[in-house]
Coordinates of C-alpha atoms in Angstrom, one line a residue:
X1 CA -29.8 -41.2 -15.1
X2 CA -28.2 -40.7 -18.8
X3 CA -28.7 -37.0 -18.3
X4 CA -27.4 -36.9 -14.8
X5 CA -24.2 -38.5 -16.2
X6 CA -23.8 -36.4 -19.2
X7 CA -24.6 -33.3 -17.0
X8 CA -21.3 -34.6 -14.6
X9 CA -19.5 -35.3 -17.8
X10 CA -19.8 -31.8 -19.2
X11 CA -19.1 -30.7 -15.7
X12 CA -15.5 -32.9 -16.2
X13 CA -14.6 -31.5 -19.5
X14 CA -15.2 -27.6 -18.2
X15 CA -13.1 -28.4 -15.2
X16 CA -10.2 -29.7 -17.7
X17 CA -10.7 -27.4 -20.5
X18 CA -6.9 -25.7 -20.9
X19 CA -9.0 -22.4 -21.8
X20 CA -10.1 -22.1 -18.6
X21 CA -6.7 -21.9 -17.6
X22 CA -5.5 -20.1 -20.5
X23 CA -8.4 -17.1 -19.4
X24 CA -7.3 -17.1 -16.0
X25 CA -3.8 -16.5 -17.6
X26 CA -5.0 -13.0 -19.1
X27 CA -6.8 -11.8 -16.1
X28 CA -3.6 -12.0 -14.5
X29 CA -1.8 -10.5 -16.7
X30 CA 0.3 -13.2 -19.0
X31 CA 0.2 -13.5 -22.0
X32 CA 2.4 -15.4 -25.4
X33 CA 5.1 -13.5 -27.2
X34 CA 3.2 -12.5 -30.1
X35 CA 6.1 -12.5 -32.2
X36 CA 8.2 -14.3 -34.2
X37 CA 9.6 -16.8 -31.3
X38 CA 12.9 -19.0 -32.6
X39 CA 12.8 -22.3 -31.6
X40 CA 15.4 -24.7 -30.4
X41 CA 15.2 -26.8 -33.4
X42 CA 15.3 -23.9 -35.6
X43 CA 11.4 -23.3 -36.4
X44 CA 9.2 -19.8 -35.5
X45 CA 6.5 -19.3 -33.8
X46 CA 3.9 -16.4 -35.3
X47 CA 1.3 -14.5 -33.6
X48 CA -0.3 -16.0 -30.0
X49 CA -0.5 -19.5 -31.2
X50 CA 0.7 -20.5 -34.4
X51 CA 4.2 -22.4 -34.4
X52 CA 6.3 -23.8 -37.1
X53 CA 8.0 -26.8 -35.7
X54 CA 9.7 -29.8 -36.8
X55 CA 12.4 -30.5 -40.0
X56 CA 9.9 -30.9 -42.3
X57 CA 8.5 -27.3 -41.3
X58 CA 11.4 -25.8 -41.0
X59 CA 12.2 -26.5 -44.0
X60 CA 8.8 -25.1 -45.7
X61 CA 9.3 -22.0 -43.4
X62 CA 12.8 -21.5 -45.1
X63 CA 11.7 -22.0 -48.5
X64 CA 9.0 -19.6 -47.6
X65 CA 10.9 -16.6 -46.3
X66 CA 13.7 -16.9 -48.5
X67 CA 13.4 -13.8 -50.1
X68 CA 13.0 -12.1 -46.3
X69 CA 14.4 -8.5 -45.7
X70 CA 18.0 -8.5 -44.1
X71 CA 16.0 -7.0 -41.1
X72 CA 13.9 -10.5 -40.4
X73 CA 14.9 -13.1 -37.6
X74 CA 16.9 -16.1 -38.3
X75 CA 17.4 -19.5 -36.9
X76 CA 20.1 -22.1 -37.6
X77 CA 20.1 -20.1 -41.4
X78 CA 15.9 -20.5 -41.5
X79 CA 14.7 -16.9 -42.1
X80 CA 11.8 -16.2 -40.5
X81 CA 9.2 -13.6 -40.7
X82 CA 8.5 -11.2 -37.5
X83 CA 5.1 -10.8 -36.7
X84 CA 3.8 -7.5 -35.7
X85 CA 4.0 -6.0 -32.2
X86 CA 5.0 -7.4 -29.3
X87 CA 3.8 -8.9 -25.7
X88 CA 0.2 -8.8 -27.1
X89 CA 0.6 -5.9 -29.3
X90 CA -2.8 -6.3 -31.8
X91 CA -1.6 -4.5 -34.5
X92 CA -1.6 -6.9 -37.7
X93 CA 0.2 -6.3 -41.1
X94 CA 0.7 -8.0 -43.9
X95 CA 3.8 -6.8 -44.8
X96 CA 7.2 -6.6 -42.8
X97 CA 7.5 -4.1 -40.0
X98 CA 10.0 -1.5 -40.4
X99 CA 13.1 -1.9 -38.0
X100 CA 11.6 0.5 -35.4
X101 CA 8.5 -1.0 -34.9
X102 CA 10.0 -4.7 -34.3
X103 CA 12.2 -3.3 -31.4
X104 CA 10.2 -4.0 -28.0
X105 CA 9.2 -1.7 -25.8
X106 CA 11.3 -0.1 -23.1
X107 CA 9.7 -1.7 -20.3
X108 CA 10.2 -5.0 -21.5
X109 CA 8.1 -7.5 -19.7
X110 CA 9.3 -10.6 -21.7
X111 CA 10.6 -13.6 -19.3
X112 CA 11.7 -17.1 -20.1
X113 CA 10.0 -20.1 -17.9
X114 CA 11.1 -19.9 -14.3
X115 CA 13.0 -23.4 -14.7
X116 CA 14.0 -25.5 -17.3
X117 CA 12.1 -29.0 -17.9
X118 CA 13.9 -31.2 -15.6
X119 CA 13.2 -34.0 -18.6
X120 CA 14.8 -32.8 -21.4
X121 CA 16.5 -29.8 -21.1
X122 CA 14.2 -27.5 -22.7
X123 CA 13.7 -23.8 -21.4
X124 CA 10.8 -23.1 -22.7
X125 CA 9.1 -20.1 -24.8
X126 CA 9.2 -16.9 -23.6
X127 CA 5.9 -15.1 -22.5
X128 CA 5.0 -11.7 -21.3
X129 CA 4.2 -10.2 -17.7
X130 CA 1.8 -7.2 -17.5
X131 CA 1.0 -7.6 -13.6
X132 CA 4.4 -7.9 -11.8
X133 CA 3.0 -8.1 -8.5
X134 CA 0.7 -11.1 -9.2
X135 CA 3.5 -13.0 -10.9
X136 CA 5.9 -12.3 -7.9
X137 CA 3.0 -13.5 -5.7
X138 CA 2.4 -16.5 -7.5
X139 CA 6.3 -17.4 -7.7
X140 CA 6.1 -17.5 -4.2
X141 CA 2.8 -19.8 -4.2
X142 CA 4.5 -22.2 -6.3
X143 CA 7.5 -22.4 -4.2
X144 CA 5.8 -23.3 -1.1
X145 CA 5.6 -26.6 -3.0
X146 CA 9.0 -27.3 -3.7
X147 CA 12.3 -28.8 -2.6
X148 CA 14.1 -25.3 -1.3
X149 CA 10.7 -24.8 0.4
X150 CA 10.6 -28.3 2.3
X151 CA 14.3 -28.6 3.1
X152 CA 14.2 -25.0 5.4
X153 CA 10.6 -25.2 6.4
X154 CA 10.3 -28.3 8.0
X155 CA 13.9 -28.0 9.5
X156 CA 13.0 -24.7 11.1
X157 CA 10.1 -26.2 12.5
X158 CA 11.7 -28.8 13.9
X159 CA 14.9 -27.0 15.7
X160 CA 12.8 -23.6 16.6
X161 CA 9.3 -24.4 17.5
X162 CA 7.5 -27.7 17.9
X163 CA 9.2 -31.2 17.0
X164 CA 6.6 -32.7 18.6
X165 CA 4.2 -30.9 15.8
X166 CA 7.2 -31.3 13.4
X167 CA 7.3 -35.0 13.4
X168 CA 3.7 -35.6 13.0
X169 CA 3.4 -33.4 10.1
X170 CA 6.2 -35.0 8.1
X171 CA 4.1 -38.1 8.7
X172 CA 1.3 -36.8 6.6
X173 CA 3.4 -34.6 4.0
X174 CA 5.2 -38.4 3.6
X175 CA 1.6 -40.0 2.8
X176 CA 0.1 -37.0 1.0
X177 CA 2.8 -36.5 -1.6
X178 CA 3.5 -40.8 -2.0
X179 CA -0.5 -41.3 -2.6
X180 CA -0.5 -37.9 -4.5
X181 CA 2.6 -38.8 -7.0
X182 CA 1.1 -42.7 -7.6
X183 CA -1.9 -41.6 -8.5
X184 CA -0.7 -39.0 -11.1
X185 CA 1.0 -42.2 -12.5
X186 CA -1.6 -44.8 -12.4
X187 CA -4.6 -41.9 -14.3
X188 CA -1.7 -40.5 -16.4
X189 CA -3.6 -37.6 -17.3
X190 CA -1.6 -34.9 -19.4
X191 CA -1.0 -31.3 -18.5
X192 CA -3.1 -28.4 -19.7
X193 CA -1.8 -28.0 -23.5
X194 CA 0.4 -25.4 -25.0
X195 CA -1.6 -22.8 -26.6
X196 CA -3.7 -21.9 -25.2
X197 CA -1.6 -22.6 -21.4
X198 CA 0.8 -20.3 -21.0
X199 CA 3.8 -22.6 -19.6
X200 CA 4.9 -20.2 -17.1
X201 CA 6.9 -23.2 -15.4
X202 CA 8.0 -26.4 -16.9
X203 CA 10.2 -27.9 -14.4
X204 CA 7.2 -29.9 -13.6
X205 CA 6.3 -30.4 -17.3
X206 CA 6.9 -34.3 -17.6
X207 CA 4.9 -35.3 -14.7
X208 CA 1.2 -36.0 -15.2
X209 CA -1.6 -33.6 -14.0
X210 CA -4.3 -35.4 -11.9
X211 CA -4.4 -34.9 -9.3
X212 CA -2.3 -31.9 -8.4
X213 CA 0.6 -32.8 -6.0
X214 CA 0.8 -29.0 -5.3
X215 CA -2.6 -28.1 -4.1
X216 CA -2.5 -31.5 -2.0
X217 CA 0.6 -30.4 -0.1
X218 CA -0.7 -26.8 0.1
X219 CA -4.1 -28.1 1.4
X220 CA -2.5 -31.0 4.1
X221 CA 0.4 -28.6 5.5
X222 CA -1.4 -25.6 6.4
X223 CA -4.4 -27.3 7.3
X224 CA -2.4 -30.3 9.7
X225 CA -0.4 -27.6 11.6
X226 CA -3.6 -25.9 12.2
X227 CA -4.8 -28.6 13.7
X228 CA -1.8 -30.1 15.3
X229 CA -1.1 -27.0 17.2
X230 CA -5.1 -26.4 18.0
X231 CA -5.3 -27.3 21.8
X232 CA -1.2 -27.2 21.9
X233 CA -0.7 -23.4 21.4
X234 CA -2.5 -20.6 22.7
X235 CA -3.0 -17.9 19.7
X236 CA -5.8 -17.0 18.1
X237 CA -7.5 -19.4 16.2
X238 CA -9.6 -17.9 13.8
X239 CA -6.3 -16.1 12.5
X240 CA -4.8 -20.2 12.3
X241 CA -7.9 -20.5 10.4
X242 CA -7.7 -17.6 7.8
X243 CA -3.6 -18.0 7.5
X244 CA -4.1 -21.9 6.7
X245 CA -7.2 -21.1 3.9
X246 CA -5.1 -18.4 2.4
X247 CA -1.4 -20.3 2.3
X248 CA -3.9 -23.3 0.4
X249 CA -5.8 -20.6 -1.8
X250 CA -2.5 -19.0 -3.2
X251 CA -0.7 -22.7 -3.8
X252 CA -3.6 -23.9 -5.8
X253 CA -4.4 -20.6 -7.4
X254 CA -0.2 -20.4 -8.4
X255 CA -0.7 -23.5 -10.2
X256 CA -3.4 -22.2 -12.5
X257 CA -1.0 -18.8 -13.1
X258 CA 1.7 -21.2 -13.9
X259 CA 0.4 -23.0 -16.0
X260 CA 0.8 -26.5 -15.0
X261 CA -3.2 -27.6 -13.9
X262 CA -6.6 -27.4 -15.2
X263 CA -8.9 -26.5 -12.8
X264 CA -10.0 -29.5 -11.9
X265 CA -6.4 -31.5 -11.3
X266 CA -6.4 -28.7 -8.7
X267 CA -9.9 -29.5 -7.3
X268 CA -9.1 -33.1 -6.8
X269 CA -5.8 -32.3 -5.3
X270 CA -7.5 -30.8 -3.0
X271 CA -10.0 -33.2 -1.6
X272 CA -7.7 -36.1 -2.1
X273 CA -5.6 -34.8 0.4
X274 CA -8.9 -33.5 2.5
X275 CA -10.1 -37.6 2.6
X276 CA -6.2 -38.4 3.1
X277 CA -6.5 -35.9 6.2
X278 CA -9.6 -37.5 7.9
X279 CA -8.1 -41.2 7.4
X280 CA -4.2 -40.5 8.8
X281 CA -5.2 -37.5 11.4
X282 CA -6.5 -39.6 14.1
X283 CA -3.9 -42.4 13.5
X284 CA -0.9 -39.9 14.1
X285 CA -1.0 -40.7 17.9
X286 CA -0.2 -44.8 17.0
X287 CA 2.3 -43.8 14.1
X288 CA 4.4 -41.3 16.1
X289 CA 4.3 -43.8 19.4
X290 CA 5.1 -46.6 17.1
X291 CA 8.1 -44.9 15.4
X292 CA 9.3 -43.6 18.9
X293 CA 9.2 -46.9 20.9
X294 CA 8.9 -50.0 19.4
X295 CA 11.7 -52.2 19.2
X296 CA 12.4 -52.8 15.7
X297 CA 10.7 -49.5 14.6
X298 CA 13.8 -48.4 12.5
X299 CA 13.5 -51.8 10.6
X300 CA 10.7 -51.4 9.8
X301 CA 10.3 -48.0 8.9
X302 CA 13.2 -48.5 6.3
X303 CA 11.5 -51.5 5.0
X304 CA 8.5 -50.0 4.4
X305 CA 9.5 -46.6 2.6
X306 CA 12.3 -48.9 0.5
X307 CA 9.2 -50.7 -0.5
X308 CA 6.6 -48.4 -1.1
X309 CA 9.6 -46.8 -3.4
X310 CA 10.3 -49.7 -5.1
X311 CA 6.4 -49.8 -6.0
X312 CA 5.8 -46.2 -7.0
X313 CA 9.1 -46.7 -9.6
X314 CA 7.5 -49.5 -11.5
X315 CA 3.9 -47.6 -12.3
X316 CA 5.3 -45.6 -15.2
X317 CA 8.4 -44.4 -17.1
X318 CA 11.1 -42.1 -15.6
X319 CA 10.1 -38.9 -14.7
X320 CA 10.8 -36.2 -11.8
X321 CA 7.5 -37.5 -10.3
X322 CA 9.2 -41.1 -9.3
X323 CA 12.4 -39.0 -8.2
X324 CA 10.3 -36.6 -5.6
X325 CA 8.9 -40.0 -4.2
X326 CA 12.0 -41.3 -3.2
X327 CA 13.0 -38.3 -2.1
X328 CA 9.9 -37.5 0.1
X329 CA 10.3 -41.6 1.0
X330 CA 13.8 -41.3 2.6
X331 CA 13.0 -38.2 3.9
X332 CA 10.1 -39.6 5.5
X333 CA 12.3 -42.5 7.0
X334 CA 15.1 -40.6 8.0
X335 CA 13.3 -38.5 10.2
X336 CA 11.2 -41.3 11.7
X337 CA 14.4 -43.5 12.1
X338 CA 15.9 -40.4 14.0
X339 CA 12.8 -39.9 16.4
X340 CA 13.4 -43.5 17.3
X341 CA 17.1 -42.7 18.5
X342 CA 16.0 -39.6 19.9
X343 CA 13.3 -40.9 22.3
X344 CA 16.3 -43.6 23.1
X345 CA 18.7 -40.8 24.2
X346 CA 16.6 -38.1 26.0
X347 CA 17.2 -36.0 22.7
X348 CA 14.5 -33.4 21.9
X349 CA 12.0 -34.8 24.6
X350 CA 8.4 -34.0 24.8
X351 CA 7.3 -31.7 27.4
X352 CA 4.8 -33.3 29.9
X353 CA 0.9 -32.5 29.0
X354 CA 0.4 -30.4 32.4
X355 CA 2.5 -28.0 30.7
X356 CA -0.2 -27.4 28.0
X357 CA -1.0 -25.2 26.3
X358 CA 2.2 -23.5 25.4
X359 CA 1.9 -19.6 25.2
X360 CA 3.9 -18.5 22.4
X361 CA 7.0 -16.8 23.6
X362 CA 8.3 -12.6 23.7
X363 CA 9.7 -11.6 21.0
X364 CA 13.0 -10.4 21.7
X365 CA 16.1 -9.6 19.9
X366 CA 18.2 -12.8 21.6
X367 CA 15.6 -15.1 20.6
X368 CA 15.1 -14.1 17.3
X369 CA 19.3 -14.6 17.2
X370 CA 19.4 -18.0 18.2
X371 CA 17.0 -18.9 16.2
X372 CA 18.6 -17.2 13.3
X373 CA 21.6 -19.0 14.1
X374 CA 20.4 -22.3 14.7
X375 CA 18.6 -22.3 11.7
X376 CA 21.9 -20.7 9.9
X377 CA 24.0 -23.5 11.0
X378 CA 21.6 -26.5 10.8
X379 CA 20.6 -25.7 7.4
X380 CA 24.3 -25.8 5.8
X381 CA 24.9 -29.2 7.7
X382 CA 22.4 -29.8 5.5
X383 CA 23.4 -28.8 2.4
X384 CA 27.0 -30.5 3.0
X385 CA 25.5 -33.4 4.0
X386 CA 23.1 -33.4 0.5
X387 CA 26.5 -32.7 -1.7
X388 CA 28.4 -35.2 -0.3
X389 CA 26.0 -38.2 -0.6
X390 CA 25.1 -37.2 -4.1
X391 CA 28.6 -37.0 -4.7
X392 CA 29.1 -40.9 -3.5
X393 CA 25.6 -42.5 -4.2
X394 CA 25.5 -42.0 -7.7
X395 CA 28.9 -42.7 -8.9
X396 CA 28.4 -45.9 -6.6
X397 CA 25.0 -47.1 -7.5
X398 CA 26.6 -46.6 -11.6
X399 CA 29.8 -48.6 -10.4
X400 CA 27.6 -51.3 -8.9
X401 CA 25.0 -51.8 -11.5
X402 CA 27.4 -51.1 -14.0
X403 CA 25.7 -48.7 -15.7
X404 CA 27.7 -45.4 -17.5
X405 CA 28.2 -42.5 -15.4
X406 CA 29.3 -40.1 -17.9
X407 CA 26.4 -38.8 -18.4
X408 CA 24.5 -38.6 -15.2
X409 CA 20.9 -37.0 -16.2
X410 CA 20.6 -40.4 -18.4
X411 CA 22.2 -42.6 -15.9
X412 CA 19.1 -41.3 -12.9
X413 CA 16.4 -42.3 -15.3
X414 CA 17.5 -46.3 -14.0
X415 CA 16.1 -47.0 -11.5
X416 CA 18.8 -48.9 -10.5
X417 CA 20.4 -45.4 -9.7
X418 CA 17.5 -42.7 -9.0
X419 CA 16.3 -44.7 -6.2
X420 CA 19.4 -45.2 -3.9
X421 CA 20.3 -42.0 -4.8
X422 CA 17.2 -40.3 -3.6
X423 CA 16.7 -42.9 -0.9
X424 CA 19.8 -42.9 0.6
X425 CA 20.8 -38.7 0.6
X426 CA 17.7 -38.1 1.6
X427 CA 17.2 -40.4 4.4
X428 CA 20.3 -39.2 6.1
X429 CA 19.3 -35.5 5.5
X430 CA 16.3 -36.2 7.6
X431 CA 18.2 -38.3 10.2
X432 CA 21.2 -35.6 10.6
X433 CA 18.2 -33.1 10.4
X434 CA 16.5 -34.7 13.5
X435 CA 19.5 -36.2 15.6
X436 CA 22.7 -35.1 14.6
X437 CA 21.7 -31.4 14.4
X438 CA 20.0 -31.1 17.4
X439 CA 23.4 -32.5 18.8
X440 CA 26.0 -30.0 17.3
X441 CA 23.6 -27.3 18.9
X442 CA 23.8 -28.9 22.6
X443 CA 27.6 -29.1 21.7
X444 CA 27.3 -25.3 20.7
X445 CA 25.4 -24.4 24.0
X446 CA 22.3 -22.8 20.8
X447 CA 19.6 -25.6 22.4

């Protein structure tokens, strides 16, 4: 049994070994700066890994290079020496370069971290890309996991295909992510370290790793329109079948290329949302009739995404992991609260189930227009409707809770502000997504 236990354990550790990640880095082409790298606080890295940080280092770095060449780099007055080559150049020396060898290569492929850390500020070190294709591959991966991704995917789904299948796959993106964000803050497992990880991303940097948020929404989405639409659609299924396995393979795989989970965060991620599946799948039928019909559904529904946001903000400090929940939260209940008022008004009803299964529609130059335009218009509704209850909730929630609003990145880390902020935008994007929306296009004869 001991051996059976260290044989898992050792199984664990390889899983969340950062090298793994790290190699997986090189065979896709990313790699450190291997020179001298200024830092914000005014220290150097050298070579692939070593780094000179902190005031105390700084100040031995400065004392050390005093007597640099005019040629050398230079931070906030600390002279530091270059190291040889650049963007994986092996070449080692233990003297100074001459000017001409510590000028990069034409074809620069030096870039900085897509986004900044949405903690603190910080961009990030640069590294180097040697496959251009994979990195614009994987950018995309990543992305399918994000806020610009949610805000025009789900919307399009809703207004030009399905919102029967919309609805009901909000419903398990809403549990997915929730369960999938508290968890990362009740284990509170770290990121893959920096070395070996390349950081390719750090907007996502503060967050904890395990399990990976990412490669749960990549596996539930793909996965929960396959099956929402098996039976409801007539198209090939197989095809469903590859095109939902590949959108999961190249979220989770992105996540490894960007440095932001060990192999097994993204493992559990995926499973985790697999056993989420199998529980909330065959309960979609009571949810969605529930939200639709029952009397005080609305109440409720606000009740219990105020609540389950209220919980997730007091399992660990502030970070953009308790923001996303509320976000995804009021989401959640604004489109809920809108199918409610929808089934109410005859808005968006659902077909009868002789007329199943649908047969996808001829693709023609009209239809593709409309649907261009619909999506056109209903997105920036959006958008204003975002900027203008940011602009109110926040200077509000400060004014009520008297809190300072000069500085508003400090004044979201209360949760005093961060959640009505999130809740409350967010909530009505979903309900003007999923009523109001739909409206202005019967108004402009685009239904």
């Amino acid at each position: 049994m001991g051996v059976r236990a260290g044989g898992w354990r050792q199984l664990v550790d390889y899983l969340h070994d950062p090298h793994r990640v790290a190699r997986f880095q090189q065979l896709c082409g990313v790699s450190a700066v291997s020179s001298a790298q200024p830092l914000a606080n005014g220290g150097c890295s050298h070579g692939a890994g070593a780094r000179v940080t902190g005031a105390g280092e700084a100040a031995a770095a400065a004392a050390r290079y005093r007597g640099a060449t005019p040629g050398s780099l230079s931070k906030n007055g600390v002279a530091c020496a270059p190291a040889a080559g650049y963007c994986g150049d092996t070449a080692a020396s233990s003297s100074f370069p001459s000017p001409a060898a510590t000028q990069p290569p034409a074809a620069d492929p030096k870039k900085k971290p897509r986004r900044t850390n949405s903690l603190n500020g910080e961009a990030g070190t640069e590294f180097c890309i040697h496959n251009r294709l994979l990195y614009y591959l994987f950018s995309l991966g990543t992305e399918l996991g994000n806020e610009l991704f949610y805000i025009t995917f789900f919307p399009f789904w809703l207004w030009n295909i399905d919102p029967y299948v919309g609805r009901r796959l909000i419903v398990i993106w809403v549990w997915v992510m929730y369960l999938g964000q508290c968890t990362k803050d009740i284990i509170r497992w770290p990121r893959p370290a920096s070395p070996p990880v390349v950081k390719v991303e750090v907007f996502y940097d503060s967050e904890y790793g395990m399990p990976s948020t990412h490669a749960m929404s990549g596996t539930a989405i793909p996965f929960s329109l396959f099956f929402l639409t098996c039976g409801r659609w007539e198209y090939p299924y197989v095809i469903g079948l590859l095109l939902a396995s590949s959108w999961c393979i190249l979220v989770c795989l992105s996540r490894l290329y960007m440095g932001m989970h060990s192999i097994l965060d993204i493992i559990a991620g995926v499973l985790y949302s697999i056993l989420i599946l199998i529980i909330f799948h065959p309960a979609l039928d009571l949810i969605d009739n529930f939200n639709l019909t029952y009397k005080y559904a609305p109440l409720f529904i606000i009740s219990l995404h105020l609540g389950m946001g209220l919980f997730s903000f007091t399992l660990d400090t502030w970070s953009t992991s308790r923001g996303d929940t509320a976000e995804i939260l009021g989401t959640g209940a604004g489109i809920a609260c809108a199918s409610h008022v929808n089934h109410i008004f005859g808005i968006l009803p659902d077909p009868p189930l002789v007329a199943l299964p649908f047969s996808p529609p001829s693709i023609t130059f009209n239809l593709i227009a409309r649907a261009f335009l619909r999506f056109a218009v209903g997105v920036v509704v959006l958008l204003l409707t975002r900027a203008v209850l940011k602009a109110i909730t926040i200077p509000l929630a400060c004014k009520i809770f008297r809190i300072p609003c000069t500085d508003v990145l400090q004044a979201r880390k209360r949760m005093e502000v961060e959640l009505p902020y999130r809740y409350l935008t967010y909530g009505t994007v979903g309900f003007v997504a999923l009523f109001l929306v739909p409206c202005l296009f019967n108004y402009l004869n685009l239904s």
